[in-house]
Short mmCIF file of C-alpha atoms in Angstrom, two decimals:
data_model
loop_
_atom_site.label_atom_id
_atom_site.label_comp_id
_atom_site.label_asym_id
_atom_site.label_seq_id
_atom_site.Cartn_x
_atom_site.Cartn_y
_atom_site.Cartn_z
CA UNK A 1 142.76 155.24 158.69
CA UNK A 2 144.07 158.64 159.74
CA UNK A 3 142.52 160.21 162.83
CA UNK A 4 143.10 163.94 163.35
CA UNK A 5 144.22 165.45 166.62
CA UNK A 6 141.27 166.35 168.77
CA UNK A 7 140.30 169.95 169.38
CA UNK A 8 142.08 171.22 172.46
CA UNK A 9 140.86 173.73 175.03
CA UNK A 10 141.53 177.22 173.71
CA UNK A 11 142.08 175.75 170.24
CA UNK A 12 140.94 177.40 167.02
CA UNK A 13 137.75 176.34 165.26
CA UNK A 14 137.59 177.13 161.55
CA UNK A 15 134.29 177.65 159.75
CA UNK A 16 133.64 177.10 156.06
CA UNK A 17 130.55 177.17 153.86
CA UNK A 18 130.95 174.64 151.05
CA UNK A 19 127.15 174.24 151.14
CA UNK A 20 124.85 177.04 152.40
CA UNK A 21 126.24 179.96 154.39
CA UNK A 22 124.55 181.75 157.28
CA UNK A 23 123.39 184.83 155.36
CA UNK A 24 119.65 184.57 156.12
CA UNK A 25 117.52 183.96 159.20
CA UNK A 26 117.26 181.94 161.29
CA UNK A 27 120.79 180.79 160.49
CA UNK A 28 122.51 184.19 160.75
CA UNK A 29 121.39 184.88 164.32
CA UNK A 30 121.86 181.25 165.36
CA UNK A 31 125.44 181.22 164.04
CA UNK A 32 126.22 184.51 165.77
CA UNK A 33 124.97 183.05 169.05
CA UNK A 34 126.99 179.90 168.48
CA UNK A 35 130.10 182.02 167.90
CA UNK A 36 129.43 183.85 171.16
CA UNK A 37 129.09 180.52 172.97
CA UNK A 38 132.33 179.12 171.53
CA UNK A 39 134.21 182.32 172.33
CA UNK A 40 132.99 182.21 175.94
CA UNK A 41 134.23 178.60 176.08
CA UNK A 42 137.70 179.91 175.27
CA UNK A 43 137.99 178.91 171.60
CA UNK A 44 139.46 181.16 168.94
CA UNK A 45 137.37 181.34 165.77
CA UNK A 46 138.45 181.65 162.15
CA UNK A 47 135.75 182.40 159.58
CA UNK A 48 136.02 181.67 155.90
CA UNK A 49 134.98 184.33 153.43
CA UNK A 50 131.83 182.41 152.43
CA UNK A 51 130.35 181.96 155.91
CA UNK A 52 127.89 184.83 155.38
CA UNK A 53 127.80 184.65 151.58
CA UNK A 54 124.62 184.08 149.61
CA UNK A 55 125.54 184.67 145.99
CA UNK A 56 125.65 180.98 145.03
CA UNK A 57 122.99 178.64 143.70
CA UNK A 58 122.26 175.89 146.23
CA UNK A 59 125.52 176.77 148.01
CA UNK A 60 126.98 179.87 149.64
CA UNK A 61 128.98 181.19 146.68
CA UNK A 62 130.33 179.99 143.33
CA UNK A 63 131.65 176.42 143.20
CA UNK A 64 135.12 177.82 142.54
CA UNK A 65 135.00 180.03 145.63
CA UNK A 66 133.62 177.26 147.81
CA UNK A 67 136.19 174.73 146.61
CA UNK A 68 139.03 177.20 147.15
CA UNK A 69 137.83 178.06 150.67
CA UNK A 70 137.44 174.41 151.64
CA UNK A 71 140.90 173.46 150.38
CA UNK A 72 142.66 176.48 151.90
CA UNK A 73 141.04 176.11 155.30
CA UNK A 74 141.66 172.37 155.41
CA UNK A 75 145.38 172.61 154.64
CA UNK A 76 145.86 175.74 156.77
CA UNK A 77 147.78 175.47 160.04
CA UNK A 78 145.94 178.44 161.56
CA UNK A 79 142.86 176.43 162.56
CA UNK A 80 142.60 173.09 164.35
CA UNK A 81 139.33 171.74 162.95
CA UNK A 82 136.55 172.73 160.57
CA UNK A 83 132.80 172.94 161.10
CA UNK A 84 130.55 173.53 158.11
CA UNK A 85 128.12 176.44 158.40
CA UNK A 86 125.15 174.48 157.08
CA UNK A 87 123.69 171.99 154.67
CA UNK A 88 122.85 172.83 151.07
CA UNK A 89 121.77 171.49 147.71
CA UNK A 90 124.63 171.57 145.20
CA UNK A 91 127.84 170.97 147.13
CA UNK A 92 128.61 168.28 144.56
CA UNK A 93 129.53 171.09 142.15
CA UNK A 94 132.24 172.22 144.57
CA UNK A 95 134.15 168.94 144.44
CA UNK A 96 135.96 169.54 141.15
CA UNK A 97 137.48 172.66 142.71
CA UNK A 98 138.69 170.92 145.89
CA UNK A 99 142.35 169.85 145.76
CA UNK A 100 141.95 166.41 147.29
CA UNK A 101 145.62 165.63 146.72
CA UNK A 102 146.55 168.63 148.88
CA UNK A 103 143.99 167.51 151.45
CA UNK A 104 145.46 164.00 151.41
CA UNK A 105 148.98 165.34 151.92
CA UNK A 106 147.99 167.78 154.68
CA UNK A 107 148.07 167.03 158.37
CA UNK A 108 144.60 165.56 158.97
CA UNK A 109 142.03 167.66 160.79
CA UNK A 110 138.45 167.06 161.82
CA UNK A 111 135.70 168.23 159.48
CA UNK A 112 132.15 168.14 160.85
CA UNK A 113 128.86 168.56 159.02
CA UNK A 114 125.99 166.53 157.63
CA UNK A 115 123.44 166.42 154.80
CA UNK A 116 125.08 168.05 151.74
CA UNK A 117 128.37 167.90 153.66
CA UNK A 118 128.33 164.16 152.95
CA UNK A 119 130.26 165.29 149.89
CA UNK A 120 133.20 166.03 152.21
CA UNK A 121 132.77 163.61 155.13
CA UNK A 122 132.37 160.61 152.80
CA UNK A 123 135.18 161.59 150.44
CA UNK A 124 137.60 162.44 153.23
CA UNK A 125 137.17 158.86 154.39
CA UNK A 126 137.06 157.02 151.06
CA UNK A 127 139.52 159.16 149.06
CA UNK A 128 141.91 160.30 151.77
CA UNK A 129 141.65 157.57 154.45
CA UNK A 130 140.85 160.33 156.92
CA UNK A 131 138.13 160.15 159.57
CA UNK A 132 135.44 162.86 159.65
CA UNK A 133 132.44 163.59 161.86
CA UNK A 134 128.95 163.24 160.42
CA UNK A 135 127.36 165.64 162.84
CA UNK A 136 125.53 168.96 163.27
CA UNK A 137 126.48 172.10 161.38
CA UNK A 138 127.59 175.33 163.01
CA UNK A 139 124.28 177.21 163.26
CA UNK A 140 122.70 174.41 165.30
CA UNK A 141 125.05 175.26 168.18
CA UNK A 142 123.27 178.60 168.60
CA UNK A 143 120.15 177.11 170.16
CA UNK A 144 119.18 177.99 173.72
CA UNK A 145 119.69 175.64 175.59
CA UNK A 146 122.00 173.12 173.88
CA UNK A 147 120.47 169.70 173.33
CA UNK A 148 122.66 166.82 174.61
CA UNK A 149 123.29 165.83 170.98
CA UNK A 150 125.12 169.13 170.42
CA UNK A 151 127.11 168.66 173.61
CA UNK A 152 127.99 165.15 172.43
CA UNK A 153 129.23 166.54 169.12
CA UNK A 154 131.65 168.84 170.93
CA UNK A 155 132.73 166.01 173.21
CA UNK A 156 133.49 163.82 170.18
CA UNK A 157 135.35 166.69 168.50
CA UNK A 158 137.47 167.15 171.64
CA UNK A 159 138.13 163.42 172.08
CA UNK A 160 136.25 163.22 175.37
CA UNK A 161 133.55 160.86 174.22
CA UNK A 162 133.61 157.66 172.18
CA UNK A 163 130.42 156.03 173.43
CA UNK A 164 127.10 157.47 172.27
CA UNK A 165 123.59 156.62 173.41
CA UNK A 166 120.25 157.51 171.87
CA UNK A 167 118.32 160.46 173.25
CA UNK A 168 114.83 159.09 173.90
CA UNK A 169 112.74 161.65 172.02
CA UNK A 170 112.93 163.26 168.60
CA UNK A 171 111.59 166.23 166.67
CA UNK A 172 108.89 165.73 164.06
CA UNK A 173 108.24 169.43 163.48
CA UNK A 174 110.71 172.11 164.47
CA UNK A 175 109.83 175.50 165.97
CA UNK A 176 113.00 177.29 164.84
CA UNK A 177 112.26 179.99 162.28
CA UNK A 178 113.24 183.54 161.38
CA UNK A 179 111.34 184.93 164.37
CA UNK A 180 112.68 182.27 166.75
CA UNK A 181 116.26 181.64 165.56
CA UNK A 182 117.50 180.31 168.90
CA UNK A 183 114.69 177.83 169.50
CA UNK A 184 115.83 174.42 170.74
CA UNK A 185 114.85 171.10 169.22
CA UNK A 186 111.13 170.44 169.70
CA UNK A 187 111.38 166.79 170.73
CA UNK A 188 107.87 165.48 171.21
CA UNK A 189 108.04 161.96 169.74
CA UNK A 190 109.19 158.89 171.65
CA UNK A 191 112.11 157.05 170.08
CA UNK A 192 110.96 153.70 168.71
CA UNK A 193 113.79 151.70 167.16
CA UNK A 194 112.99 148.88 164.75
CA UNK A 195 115.73 146.25 164.62
CA UNK A 196 115.88 143.30 162.26
CA UNK A 197 117.88 140.11 162.01
CA UNK A 198 118.18 137.88 158.94
CA UNK A 199 116.47 134.51 159.15
CA UNK A 200 117.22 131.91 156.49
CA UNK A 201 114.44 129.55 155.50
CA UNK A 202 116.07 126.15 154.90
CA UNK A 203 113.16 124.92 152.84
CA UNK A 204 113.32 127.72 150.29
CA UNK A 205 116.86 128.98 150.95
CA UNK A 206 115.45 132.49 151.23
CA UNK A 207 116.32 135.15 153.77
CA UNK A 208 113.68 137.12 155.63
CA UNK A 209 114.27 140.03 157.95
CA UNK A 210 112.68 139.40 161.34
CA UNK A 211 111.99 142.02 164.00
CA UNK A 212 114.20 141.50 167.05
CA UNK A 213 114.39 143.08 170.50
CA UNK A 214 118.17 142.81 170.62
CA UNK A 215 120.56 143.41 167.71
CA UNK A 216 124.33 143.83 167.67
CA UNK A 217 126.79 144.63 164.88
CA UNK A 218 130.45 145.50 164.54
CA UNK A 219 132.46 147.03 161.71
CA UNK A 220 133.90 150.21 160.22
CA UNK A 221 131.45 153.13 159.92
CA UNK A 222 130.83 154.61 156.48
CA UNK A 223 127.90 156.46 154.93
CA UNK A 224 125.95 159.71 155.06
CA UNK A 225 122.97 161.22 153.28
CA UNK A 226 121.72 158.93 150.51
CA UNK A 227 120.66 161.87 148.35
CA UNK A 228 124.32 162.83 148.07
CA UNK A 229 125.83 159.35 148.02
CA UNK A 230 123.99 158.16 144.92
CA UNK A 231 124.95 161.38 143.19
CA UNK A 232 128.63 160.49 143.68
CA UNK A 233 128.14 156.98 142.36
CA UNK A 234 130.01 156.34 139.12
CA UNK A 235 131.82 159.70 139.12
CA UNK A 236 135.59 160.11 139.33
CA UNK A 237 135.09 160.68 143.06
CA UNK A 238 133.70 157.16 143.51
CA UNK A 239 136.55 155.11 144.96
CA UNK A 240 134.38 152.98 147.20
CA UNK A 241 135.50 149.70 145.66
CA UNK A 242 139.14 150.41 146.45
CA UNK A 243 138.22 151.65 149.93
CA UNK A 244 136.17 148.58 150.84
CA UNK A 245 138.95 146.33 149.58
CA UNK A 246 141.53 148.12 151.75
CA UNK A 247 139.45 147.52 154.88
CA UNK A 248 137.82 144.25 153.86
CA UNK A 249 138.88 142.44 157.02
CA UNK A 250 137.02 144.95 159.20
CA UNK A 251 133.72 144.83 157.36
CA UNK A 252 131.43 147.85 157.20
CA UNK A 253 128.45 149.31 158.96
CA UNK A 254 126.69 151.60 156.50
CA UNK A 255 124.96 154.49 158.27
CA UNK A 256 122.38 156.02 155.94
CA UNK A 257 119.69 158.67 156.11
CA UNK A 258 117.82 160.77 153.58
CA UNK A 259 116.40 164.22 153.04
CA UNK A 260 114.42 164.74 149.83
CA UNK A 261 113.94 161.09 148.86
CA UNK A 262 110.51 159.54 149.18
CA UNK A 263 110.20 155.84 149.94
CA UNK A 264 110.65 154.90 146.27
CA UNK A 265 113.68 157.16 146.09
CA UNK A 266 115.18 155.39 149.10
CA UNK A 267 114.58 152.00 147.52
CA UNK A 268 116.13 153.13 144.23
CA UNK A 269 119.14 154.47 146.14
CA UNK A 270 119.60 151.17 147.97
CA UNK A 271 119.37 149.29 144.66
CA UNK A 272 121.87 151.62 143.01
CA UNK A 273 124.45 151.32 145.80
CA UNK A 274 123.99 147.57 145.99
CA UNK A 275 124.35 147.11 142.23
CA UNK A 276 127.49 149.26 142.22
CA UNK A 277 129.06 146.88 144.73
CA UNK A 278 129.21 149.40 147.55
CA UNK A 279 127.79 146.90 150.03
CA UNK A 280 130.61 144.39 149.63
CA UNK A 281 131.78 143.22 153.05
CA UNK A 282 128.81 144.89 154.78
CA UNK A 283 128.24 143.81 158.39
CA UNK A 284 125.06 145.76 159.04
CA UNK A 285 122.98 148.87 158.32
CA UNK A 286 122.23 151.78 160.63
CA UNK A 287 119.32 153.75 159.15
CA UNK A 288 118.25 157.18 160.36
CA UNK A 289 114.72 158.54 160.35
CA UNK A 290 114.03 159.82 156.82
CA UNK A 291 112.30 163.14 156.23
CA UNK A 292 109.48 161.08 154.71
CA UNK A 293 109.07 159.23 158.02
CA UNK A 294 105.74 157.41 158.13
CA UNK A 295 105.11 157.66 154.39
CA UNK A 296 103.57 154.73 152.55
CA UNK A 297 103.09 154.76 148.78
CA UNK A 298 101.59 151.87 146.81
CA UNK A 299 102.31 149.49 149.67
CA UNK A 300 105.94 150.58 150.13
CA UNK A 301 107.12 152.12 153.40
CA UNK A 302 110.52 153.24 154.69
CA UNK A 303 111.26 149.80 156.11
CA UNK A 304 110.58 147.73 153.00
CA UNK A 305 112.57 150.30 151.05
CA UNK A 306 115.70 149.07 152.87
CA UNK A 307 115.16 145.54 154.16
CA UNK A 308 115.35 143.57 150.88
CA UNK A 309 118.95 144.72 150.39
CA UNK A 310 119.94 143.76 153.92
CA UNK A 311 118.36 140.36 153.28
CA UNK A 312 120.54 139.90 150.19
CA UNK A 313 123.62 140.29 152.36
CA UNK A 314 122.18 138.47 155.39
CA UNK A 315 123.08 141.25 157.82
CA UNK A 316 121.20 143.01 160.66
CA UNK A 317 119.48 146.38 160.31
CA UNK A 318 118.69 149.01 162.95
CA UNK A 319 116.16 151.61 161.76
CA UNK A 320 114.67 154.92 162.88
CA UNK A 321 117.81 155.82 164.83
CA UNK A 322 118.96 159.28 165.91
CA UNK A 323 120.74 160.17 162.71
CA UNK A 324 120.18 162.87 160.12
CA UNK A 325 117.49 165.38 159.25
CA UNK A 326 114.92 164.69 161.97
CA UNK A 327 116.92 165.62 165.09
CA UNK A 328 118.55 164.91 167.38
CA UNK A 329 121.45 163.17 165.66
CA UNK A 330 124.28 161.13 167.10
CA UNK A 331 127.65 162.48 165.88
CA UNK A 332 129.23 159.51 164.11
CA UNK A 333 132.90 159.30 163.14
CA UNK A 334 133.04 158.20 159.52
CA UNK A 335 135.87 155.71 159.19
CA UNK A 336 135.93 154.62 162.84
CA UNK A 337 135.42 151.08 164.04
CA UNK A 338 132.20 150.66 166.01
CA UNK A 339 130.36 148.19 168.18
CA UNK A 340 126.63 148.87 168.03
CA UNK A 341 123.80 147.42 170.07
CA UNK A 342 120.07 148.11 170.06
CA UNK A 343 117.83 146.86 172.82
CA UNK A 344 114.38 148.00 173.93
CA UNK A 345 114.43 151.26 171.96
CA UNK A 346 117.88 152.19 173.23
CA UNK A 347 120.85 152.43 170.91
CA UNK A 348 124.48 152.36 172.01
CA UNK A 349 127.44 153.03 169.73
CA UNK A 350 130.99 152.51 171.00
CA UNK A 351 133.59 153.86 168.58
CA UNK A 352 137.27 152.91 168.36
CA UNK A 353 139.85 154.88 166.45
CA UNK A 354 142.02 152.25 164.82
#
């Protein structure tokens, strides 16, 4: 696994928009404020041509333009890391215009983003053996005042922090909008983590997932937004089998979250990934709060959407963690080794870069 050099003080942060740009509110003002903050911290900034573009469908510009920008800024020596401007809907269409061979041959650099940016964070790791940060996009750094999760993301990017801890409260409904572009996270809900361990019934040789106060797991982190992951499945960008075989001895912790999927969509996604063999050598699952948090349809909830597949592999599961679309989110290094523990609604993730 290749780990990029960390962002240094007075280094140069590059910004790209392979998903949405920051052309509309509240993202435009938030990104401008974030740029002011980074400049005052001493960083130089390099903006791609699509950062304020809005001529694309589900992304900032045309797939060709977005793919060209992403490739050029990744292989460039004029910036030290890349942060994506925002999430999006159709970043998958950009991939055929990204020169992954050039990316693979380039000096590795950190790329940070989440949601639709799974298309880059996941493929950097699985195609190029290069670590990436599944973390907040650029406009989020414009909030006043920064949430600790945003500070953690910068600390990870600068190599100052490898141990993350959950934040205690989370946001069910945000207050950021076009009239309040700099609003902070509106964290009103207490963090309640649900952790499960496999229990094998000797009489029936069946595995059940049992709630536990204390769960630990260890392995190599891989994952992202399920909406995007299942879209990659079976395409020419799907090299997960080869990747999991290369790192078989480490085992894997799959970190997963979802945006548009309802509980049935989550269960279908888990089935699809499991049937494709993606969960070979899995050591555990780390599941973020889905956007459909609390939904129950025809007796299925977000927990039973996931647990049967963990039971098949007899591995622990930690659910409703600070990851993904219901902030705050812990900035996870895709590709890193991790030791994870959950106890009494507190989550701790210690990452190692090896």
